[in-house]
Amino acid sequence: MTAAPEHRSDDPPASAEHTPAGVATAAGDGTASAGGGLVTGTDPAPGADPAAAGEPDGQPEQEVPGEPDEHAKHLAHTWEEARHAAFDCAAPIPAAPVPLREAVGRTLAADITAHQDMPHYASSAMDGWAVNGSGPWILAEPGQRLAPHQASVIVTGGLIPPGAKAVLRTESGVIATDDDGLPVLTLGGAARPGEPGNGQHIRKAAEEAEAGDVLVRAGVVLNPAHVALAALAGYDEVEVLGKPVVKLLLTGSEVIERGLPVPGRVRDTFGPQLATVVEMLGGLCREQARIGDSYTEWLAGLEDSGIPEALNLPADVVITTGGTGRSGTDHFRRAVAELGGRLIIDGVAMRPGHPAVLAELPDGRFVLGLPGNPLAAMMALSTVGAPLLAALGHGQLPPVREVPCGTMIEPDPGRTRLMPFRLLYGMASPAQHTGPGMMRGLASADGVLVVPPHGVQLGEMVPAFALPWGPDVPEPKTAESKPKSPARKSASRTSAKQAAQSGPVDWSALLD
């Protein structure tokens, strides 16, 4: 669901706000129970005393007001844990052949070699005449062996006939008649002295490559020229590293796809852009479907039906939008349990994007549940989806760098905050308009700050990551050593120097 007015699952419960950032989350490895429920890792060991597990008399422990919710604390991964869990749970998809028209941008898995000489026959580089010996030349039928002083018409790329020694360009020859009135070819027009020289304007066989030569080495990201070269070498398809095939399952009965929404309705923000973002992250988005909010629709949407555009193979990853909260209309966990899946990540101690869920189904498909609010969904996709797609696609864990923070950010214990930022005078300041259901701040952002629970001081280095469509996060500039100037005793100079060393200036107020 896309920022539905009644949907507030992105805001974690009060108990989750106090979750310590370093709590381990073994529950992320739960498996389906025989009753169709998800084993979250919080059940006591066989034979253990239920009371010792925090469940006196075998009944769930009642939450004490003001105390952390132990279940939520146990399930929620920290931001860094969630990234690594998503990356570590997936193995790279094996290499496979793809048609040439789909190969641009893919990483070559096996060398492209010349199956035969390239070109595999001697051909003409010009329109004109294939000739044998010096002129004038008697015209012969095209394709027949040329005797000395014979010529035949030829076009660019045409097979050089047996006996031909050179090609005379069209503009260098003139058709005349001999003493007997028969047509002959003579030099004329733009002919240069000595033209045509032996072998002139003939493309020799194996001039570009000999059979067995390596044309493109494995590991190269294929561009259009590589693909054209492969076609020239006779390839119809090439072996490339695997990429995850992705199916998008967009949900929400209140979502409209056109026009202005009336109260109670919201405009679809995922349909126009989510597939593109998935492609930027290394996925191959082959199907996009929309369903309502009923459990039956959810279950049918997650069942393996194959994707026609992917030769009816199942998607490697299904990405859903909305339905990851714990209300009566949120069916993600129930549908995964019904299909026998296991939860890998069930919530992340971050804002926005807390209710992100990652599951694996018995057939090997991954299901990534994004929150319904658009900014929260993008942050969850960056946190969980980007590492997952990178792992499946033979990539590396997306890098996180550090940038100097242009303002002070208050602590938010137990939770990492992801803040789109703008660079101003080399410092990163949180953008405005970054509520979970907003996109304006992200649209103008230069990257995303990863603000730790303890907050950030002005000028402090803070982790940050780049947006899929944006430039890399810039490396922090190091201060260059400057020659020391002679000591001056001027009081005004000393005070100015002290003022310059007092620390960075908060420029964040200059942002729109």
JSON list of N, CA and C in Angstrom, two decimals, residues 325-375:
[
{"chain": "A", "resi": 325, "resn": "GLY", "atom": "N", "xyz": [3.07, -4.66, 7.94]},
{"chain": "A", "resi": 325, "resn": "GLY", "atom": "CA", "xyz": [2.78, -4.31, 9.33]},
{"chain": "A", "resi": 325, "resn": "GLY", "atom": "C", "xyz": [2.11, -5.48, 10.03]},
{"chain": "A", "resi": 326, "resn": "ARG", "atom": "N", "xyz": [1.42, -5.20, 11.10]},
{"chain": "A", "resi": 326, "resn": "ARG", "atom": "CA", "xyz": [0.79, -6.28, 11.87]},
{"chain": "A", "resi": 326, "resn": "ARG", "atom": "C", "xyz": [-0.69, -6.01, 12.09]},
{"chain": "A", "resi": 327, "resn": "SER", "atom": "N", "xyz": [-1.30, -5.29, 11.12]},
{"chain": "A", "resi": 327, "resn": "SER", "atom": "CA", "xyz": [-2.73, -5.04, 11.21]},
{"chain": "A", "resi": 327, "resn": "SER", "atom": "C", "xyz": [-3.50, -6.17, 10.54]},
{"chain": "A", "resi": 328, "resn": "GLY", "atom": "N", "xyz": [-4.82, -6.08, 10.59]},
{"chain": "A", "resi": 328, "resn": "GLY", "atom": "CA", "xyz": [-5.65, -7.11, 10.01]},
{"chain": "A", "resi": 328, "resn": "GLY", "atom": "C", "xyz": [-5.57, -7.20, 8.50]},
{"chain": "A", "resi": 329, "resn": "THR", "atom": "N", "xyz": [-5.10, -6.15, 7.83]},
{"chain": "A", "resi": 329, "resn": "THR", "atom": "CA", "xyz": [-4.99, -6.17, 6.36]},
{"chain": "A", "resi": 329, "resn": "THR", "atom": "C", "xyz": [-3.57, -6.42, 5.89]},
{"chain": "A", "resi": 330, "resn": "ASP", "atom": "N", "xyz": [-2.66, -6.75, 6.81]},
{"chain": "A", "resi": 330, "resn": "ASP", "atom": "CA", "xyz": [-1.27, -7.02, 6.45]},
{"chain": "A", "resi": 330, "resn": "ASP", "atom": "C", "xyz": [-1.05, -8.53, 6.46]},
{"chain": "A", "resi": 331, "resn": "HIS", "atom": "N", "xyz": [-0.87, -9.10, 5.27]},
{"chain": "A", "resi": 331, "resn": "HIS", "atom": "CA", "xyz": [-0.89, -10.56, 5.12]},
{"chain": "A", "resi": 331, "resn": "HIS", "atom": "C", "xyz": [0.47, -11.15, 4.74]},
{"chain": "A", "resi": 332, "resn": "PHE", "atom": "N", "xyz": [1.54, -10.36, 4.76]},
{"chain": "A", "resi": 332, "resn": "PHE", "atom": "CA", "xyz": [2.83, -10.86, 4.28]},
{"chain": "A", "resi": 332, "resn": "PHE", "atom": "C", "xyz": [3.25, -12.12, 5.04]},
{"chain": "A", "resi": 333, "resn": "ARG", "atom": "N", "xyz": [3.31, -12.03, 6.36]},
{"chain": "A", "resi": 333, "resn": "ARG", "atom": "CA", "xyz": [3.84, -13.14, 7.15]},
{"chain": "A", "resi": 333, "resn": "ARG", "atom": "C", "xyz": [2.95, -14.37, 7.04]},
{"chain": "A", "resi": 334, "resn": "ARG", "atom": "N", "xyz": [1.64, -14.17, 7.05]},
{"chain": "A", "resi": 334, "resn": "ARG", "atom": "CA", "xyz": [0.73, -15.31, 6.97]},
{"chain": "A", "resi": 334, "resn": "ARG", "atom": "C", "xyz": [0.88, -16.02, 5.62]},
{"chain": "A", "resi": 335, "resn": "ALA", "atom": "N", "xyz": [1.00, -15.25, 4.54]},
{"chain": "A", "resi": 335, "resn": "ALA", "atom": "CA", "xyz": [1.14, -15.86, 3.22]},
{"chain": "A", "resi": 335, "resn": "ALA", "atom": "C", "xyz": [2.46, -16.61, 3.10]},
{"chain": "A", "resi": 336, "resn": "VAL", "atom": "N", "xyz": [3.53, -16.04, 3.64]},
{"chain": "A", "resi": 336, "resn": "VAL", "atom": "CA", "xyz": [4.83, -16.72, 3.60]},
{"chain": "A", "resi": 336, "resn": "VAL", "atom": "C", "xyz": [4.76, -18.02, 4.39]},
{"chain": "A", "resi": 337, "resn": "ALA", "atom": "N", "xyz": [4.12, -17.98, 5.57]},
{"chain": "A", "resi": 337, "resn": "ALA", "atom": "CA", "xyz": [3.99, -19.19, 6.38]},
{"chain": "A", "resi": 337, "resn": "ALA", "atom": "C", "xyz": [3.17, -20.25, 5.65]},
{"chain": "A", "resi": 338, "resn": "GLU", "atom": "N", "xyz": [2.09, -19.84, 5.00]},
{"chain": "A", "resi": 338, "resn": "GLU", "atom": "CA", "xyz": [1.23, -20.77, 4.27]},
{"chain": "A", "resi": 338, "resn": "GLU", "atom": "C", "xyz": [2.02, -21.48, 3.17]},
{"chain": "A", "resi": 339, "resn": "LEU", "atom": "N", "xyz": [2.98, -20.79, 2.57]},
{"chain": "A", "resi": 339, "resn": "LEU", "atom": "CA", "xyz": [3.79, -21.37, 1.49]},
{"chain": "A", "resi": 339, "resn": "LEU", "atom": "C", "xyz": [5.01, -22.11, 2.02]},
{"chain": "A", "resi": 340, "resn": "GLY", "atom": "N", "xyz": [5.15, -22.19, 3.34]},
{"chain": "A", "resi": 340, "resn": "GLY", "atom": "CA", "xyz": [6.25, -22.95, 3.93]},
{"chain": "A", "resi": 340, "resn": "GLY", "atom": "C", "xyz": [7.55, -22.17, 4.00]},
{"chain": "A", "resi": 341, "resn": "GLY", "atom": "N", "xyz": [7.49, -20.86, 3.95]},
{"chain": "A", "resi": 341, "resn": "GLY", "atom": "CA", "xyz": [8.71, -20.05, 3.93]},
{"chain": "A", "resi": 341, "resn": "GLY", "atom": "C", "xyz": [9.26, -19.78, 5.32]},
{"chain": "A", "resi": 342, "resn": "ARG", "atom": "N", "xyz": [10.42, -19.17, 5.35]},
{"chain": "A", "resi": 342, "resn": "ARG", "atom": "CA", "xyz": [11.06, -18.78, 6.61]},
{"chain": "A", "resi": 342, "resn": "ARG", "atom": "C", "xyz": [11.42, -17.31, 6.54]},
{"chain": "A", "resi": 343, "resn": "LEU", "atom": "N", "xyz": [11.35, -16.66, 7.68]},
{"chain": "A", "resi": 343, "resn": "LEU", "atom": "CA", "xyz": [11.73, -15.25, 7.76]},
{"chain": "A", "resi": 343, "resn": "LEU", "atom": "C", "xyz": [13.23, -15.14, 8.00]},
{"chain": "A", "resi": 344, "resn": "ILE", "atom": "N", "xyz": [13.87, -14.30, 7.22]},
{"chain": "A", "resi": 344, "resn": "ILE", "atom": "CA", "xyz": [15.30, -14.01, 7.40]},
{"chain": "A", "resi": 344, "resn": "ILE", "atom": "C", "xyz": [15.47, -12.71, 8.17]},
{"chain": "A", "resi": 345, "resn": "ILE", "atom": "N", "xyz": [14.69, -11.72, 7.80]},
{"chain": "A", "resi": 345, "resn": "ILE", "atom": "CA", "xyz": [14.67, -10.42, 8.49]},
{"chain": "A", "resi": 345, "resn": "ILE", "atom": "C", "xyz": [13.21, -10.09, 8.77]},
{"chain": "A", "resi": 346, "resn": "ASP", "atom": "N", "xyz": [12.90, -9.80, 10.02]},
{"chain": "A", "resi": 346, "resn": "ASP", "atom": "CA", "xyz": [11.54, -9.42, 10.38]},
{"chain": "A", "resi": 346, "resn": "ASP", "atom": "C", "xyz": [11.59, -8.11, 11.14]},
{"chain": "A", "resi": 347, "resn": "GLY", "atom": "N", "xyz": [11.76, -7.04, 10.39]},
{"chain": "A", "resi": 347, "resn": "GLY", "atom": "CA", "xyz": [11.86, -5.72, 10.99]},
{"chain": "A", "resi": 347, "resn": "GLY", "atom": "C", "xyz": [13.31, -5.30, 11.17]},
{"chain": "A", "resi": 348, "resn": "VAL", "atom": "N", "xyz": [13.54, -4.00, 11.00]},
{"chain": "A", "resi": 348, "resn": "VAL", "atom": "CA", "xyz": [14.87, -3.43, 11.16]},
{"chain": "A", "resi": 348, "resn": "VAL", "atom": "C", "xyz": [14.74, -2.23, 12.09]},
{"chain": "A", "resi": 349, "resn": "ALA", "atom": "N", "xyz": [15.64, -2.14, 13.05]},
{"chain": "A", "resi": 349, "resn": "ALA", "atom": "CA", "xyz": [15.60, -1.04, 14.01]},
{"chain": "A", "resi": 349, "resn": "ALA", "atom": "C", "xyz": [16.10, 0.24, 13.34]},
{"chain": "A", "resi": 350, "resn": "MET", "atom": "N", "xyz": [15.27, 0.76, 12.46]},
{"chain": "A", "resi": 350, "resn": "MET", "atom": "CA", "xyz": [15.63, 1.99, 11.73]},
{"chain": "A", "resi": 350, "resn": "MET", "atom": "C", "xyz": [14.36, 2.78, 11.45]},
{"chain": "A", "resi": 351, "resn": "ARG", "atom": "N", "xyz": [14.53, 4.00, 11.08]},
{"chain": "A", "resi": 351, "resn": "ARG", "atom": "CA", "xyz": [13.43, 4.87, 10.66]},
{"chain": "A", "resi": 351, "resn": "ARG", "atom": "C", "xyz": [13.92, 5.75, 9.53]},
{"chain": "A", "resi": 352, "resn": "PRO", "atom": "N", "xyz": [13.16, 5.88, 8.43]},
{"chain": "A", "resi": 352, "resn": "PRO", "atom": "CA", "xyz": [11.95, 5.12, 8.14]},
{"chain": "A", "resi": 352, "resn": "PRO", "atom": "C", "xyz": [12.29, 3.75, 7.57]},
{"chain": "A", "resi": 353, "resn": "GLY", "atom": "N", "xyz": [11.28, 2.91, 7.44]},
{"chain": "A", "resi": 353, "resn": "GLY", "atom": "CA", "xyz": [11.49, 1.59, 6.85]},
{"chain": "A", "resi": 353, "resn": "GLY", "atom": "C", "xyz": [11.53, 0.46, 7.84]},
{"chain": "A", "resi": 354, "resn": "HIS", "atom": "N", "xyz": [11.13, 0.71, 9.10]},
{"chain": "A", "resi": 354, "resn": "HIS", "atom": "CA", "xyz": [11.22, -0.32, 10.14]},
{"chain": "A", "resi": 354, "resn": "HIS", "atom": "C", "xyz": [10.55, -1.64, 9.76]},
{"chain": "A", "resi": 355, "resn": "PRO", "atom": "N", "xyz": [9.34, -1.66, 9.17]},
{"chain": "A", "resi": 355, "resn": "PRO", "atom": "CA", "xyz": [8.68, -2.95, 8.93]},
{"chain": "A", "resi": 355, "resn": "PRO", "atom": "C", "xyz": [9.13, -3.68, 7.67]},
{"chain": "A", "resi": 356, "resn": "ALA", "atom": "N", "xyz": [10.39, -3.53, 7.28]},
{"chain": "A", "resi": 356, "resn": "ALA", "atom": "CA", "xyz": [10.91, -4.30, 6.15]},
{"chain": "A", "resi": 356, "resn": "ALA", "atom": "C", "xyz": [11.04, -5.77, 6.54]},
{"chain": "A", "resi": 357, "resn": "VAL", "atom": "N", "xyz": [10.65, -6.67, 5.65]},
{"chain": "A", "resi": 357, "resn": "VAL", "atom": "CA", "xyz": [10.69, -8.10, 5.93]},
{"chain": "A", "resi": 357, "resn": "VAL", "atom": "C", "xyz": [11.33, -8.82, 4.73]},
{"chain": "A", "resi": 358, "resn": "LEU", "atom": "N", "xyz": [12.21, -9.76, 5.01]},
{"chain": "A", "resi": 358, "resn": "LEU", "atom": "CA", "xyz": [12.81, -10.59, 3.97]},
{"chain": "A", "resi": 358, "resn": "LEU", "atom": "C", "xyz": [12.57, -12.05, 4.33]},
{"chain": "A", "resi": 359, "resn": "ALA", "atom": "N", "xyz": [12.04, -12.80, 3.38]},
{"chain": "A", "resi": 359, "resn": "ALA", "atom": "CA", "xyz": [11.75, -14.22, 3.61]},
{"chain": "A", "resi": 359, "resn": "ALA", "atom": "C", "xyz": [12.30, -15.03, 2.45]},
{"chain": "A", "resi": 360, "resn": "GLU", "atom": "N", "xyz": [12.44, -16.34, 2.69]},
{"chain": "A", "resi": 360, "resn": "GLU", "atom": "CA", "xyz": [12.84, -17.27, 1.64]},
{"chain": "A", "resi": 360, "resn": "GLU", "atom": "C", "xyz": [11.80, -18.39, 1.58]},
{"chain": "A", "resi": 361, "resn": "LEU", "atom": "N", "xyz": [11.35, -18.71, 0.37]},
{"chain": "A", "resi": 361, "resn": "LEU", "atom": "CA", "xyz": [10.37, -19.76, 0.16]},
{"chain": "A", "resi": 361, "resn": "LEU", "atom": "C", "xyz": [11.08, -21.09, -0.11]},
{"chain": "A", "resi": 362, "resn": "PRO", "atom": "N", "xyz": [10.39, -22.21, 0.07]},
{"chain": "A", "resi": 362, "resn": "PRO", "atom": "CA", "xyz": [11.04, -23.52, -0.12]},
{"chain": "A", "resi": 362, "resn": "PRO", "atom": "C", "xyz": [11.62, -23.72, -1.51]},
{"chain": "A", "resi": 363, "resn": "ASP", "atom": "N", "xyz": [11.07, -23.05, -2.53]},
{"chain": "A", "resi": 363, "resn": "ASP", "atom": "CA", "xyz": [11.59, -23.21, -3.89]},
{"chain": "A", "resi": 363, "resn": "ASP", "atom": "C", "xyz": [12.81, -22.35, -4.17]},
{"chain": "A", "resi": 364, "resn": "GLY", "atom": "N", "xyz": [13.30, -21.64, -3.14]},
{"chain": "A", "resi": 364, "resn": "GLY", "atom": "CA", "xyz": [14.50, -20.83, -3.31]},
{"chain": "A", "resi": 364, "resn": "GLY", "atom": "C", "xyz": [14.24, -19.38, -3.62]},
{"chain": "A", "resi": 365, "resn": "ARG", "atom": "N", "xyz": [12.98, -19.00, -3.86]},
{"chain": "A", "resi": 365, "resn": "ARG", "atom": "CA", "xyz": [12.68, -17.60, -4.14]},
{"chain": "A", "resi": 365, "resn": "ARG", "atom": "C", "xyz": [12.77, -16.78, -2.86]},
{"chain": "A", "resi": 366, "resn": "PHE", "atom": "N", "xyz": [13.27, -15.57, -3.01]},
{"chain": "A", "resi": 366, "resn": "PHE", "atom": "CA", "xyz": [13.27, -14.61, -1.91]},
{"chain": "A", "resi": 366, "resn": "PHE", "atom": "C", "xyz": [12.07, -13.69, -2.07]},
{"chain": "A", "resi": 367, "resn": "VAL", "atom": "N", "xyz": [11.47, -13.31, -0.95]},
{"chain": "A", "resi": 367, "resn": "VAL", "atom": "CA", "xyz": [10.37, -12.36, -0.96]},
{"chain": "A", "resi": 367, "resn": "VAL", "atom": "C", "xyz": [10.76, -11.19, -0.07]},
{"chain": "A", "resi": 368, "resn": "LEU", "atom": "N", "xyz": [10.86, -10.01, -0.67]},
{"chain": "A", "resi": 368, "resn": "LEU", "atom": "CA", "xyz": [11.22, -8.80, 0.05]},
{"chain": "A", "resi": 368, "resn": "LEU", "atom": "C", "xyz": [9.98, -7.95, 0.23]},
{"chain": "A", "resi": 369, "resn": "GLY", "atom": "N", "xyz": [9.57, -7.76, 1.47]},
{"chain": "A", "resi": 369, "resn": "GLY", "atom": "CA", "xyz": [8.40, -6.94, 1.76]},
{"chain": "A", "resi": 369, "resn": "GLY", "atom": "C", "xyz": [8.81, -5.53, 2.12]},
{"chain": "A", "resi": 370, "resn": "LEU", "atom": "N", "xyz": [8.42, -4.58, 1.27]},
{"chain": "A", "resi": 370, "resn": "LEU", "atom": "CA", "xyz": [8.71, -3.17, 1.52]},
{"chain": "A", "resi": 370, "resn": "LEU", "atom": "C", "xyz": [7.51, -2.52, 2.21]},
{"chain": "A", "resi": 371, "resn": "PRO", "atom": "N", "xyz": [7.76, -1.55, 3.08]},
{"chain": "A", "resi": 371, "resn": "PRO", "atom": "CA", "xyz": [6.64, -0.82, 3.67]},
{"chain": "A", "resi": 371, "resn": "PRO", "atom": "C", "xyz": [5.83, -0.10, 2.59]},
{"chain": "A", "resi": 372, "resn": "GLY", "atom": "N", "xyz": [4.62, 0.32, 2.96]},
{"chain": "A", "resi": 372, "resn": "GLY", "atom": "CA", "xyz": [3.75, 0.96, 1.97]},
{"chain": "A", "resi": 372, "resn": "GLY", "atom": "C", "xyz": [4.07, 2.41, 1.71]},
{"chain": "A", "resi": 373, "resn": "ASN", "atom": "N", "xyz": [4.68, 3.09, 2.68]},
{"chain": "A", "resi": 373, "resn": "ASN", "atom": "CA", "xyz": [5.01, 4.50, 2.46]},
{"chain": "A", "resi": 373, "resn": "ASN", "atom": "C", "xyz": [6.21, 4.62, 1.53]},
{"chain": "A", "resi": 374, "resn": "PRO", "atom": "N", "xyz": [6.17, 5.55, 0.56]},
{"chain": "A", "resi": 374, "resn": "PRO", "atom": "CA", "xyz": [7.19, 5.55, -0.50]},
{"chain": "A", "resi": 374, "resn": "PRO", "atom": "C", "xyz": [8.61, 5.79, -0.02]},
{"chain": "A", "resi": 375, "resn": "LEU", "atom": "N", "xyz": [8.85, 6.76, 0.86]},
{"chain": "A", "resi": 375, "resn": "LEU", "atom": "CA", "xyz": [10.22, 6.99, 1.32]},
{"chain": "A", "resi": 375, "resn": "LEU", "atom": "C", "xyz": [10.68, 5.82, 2.18]}
]
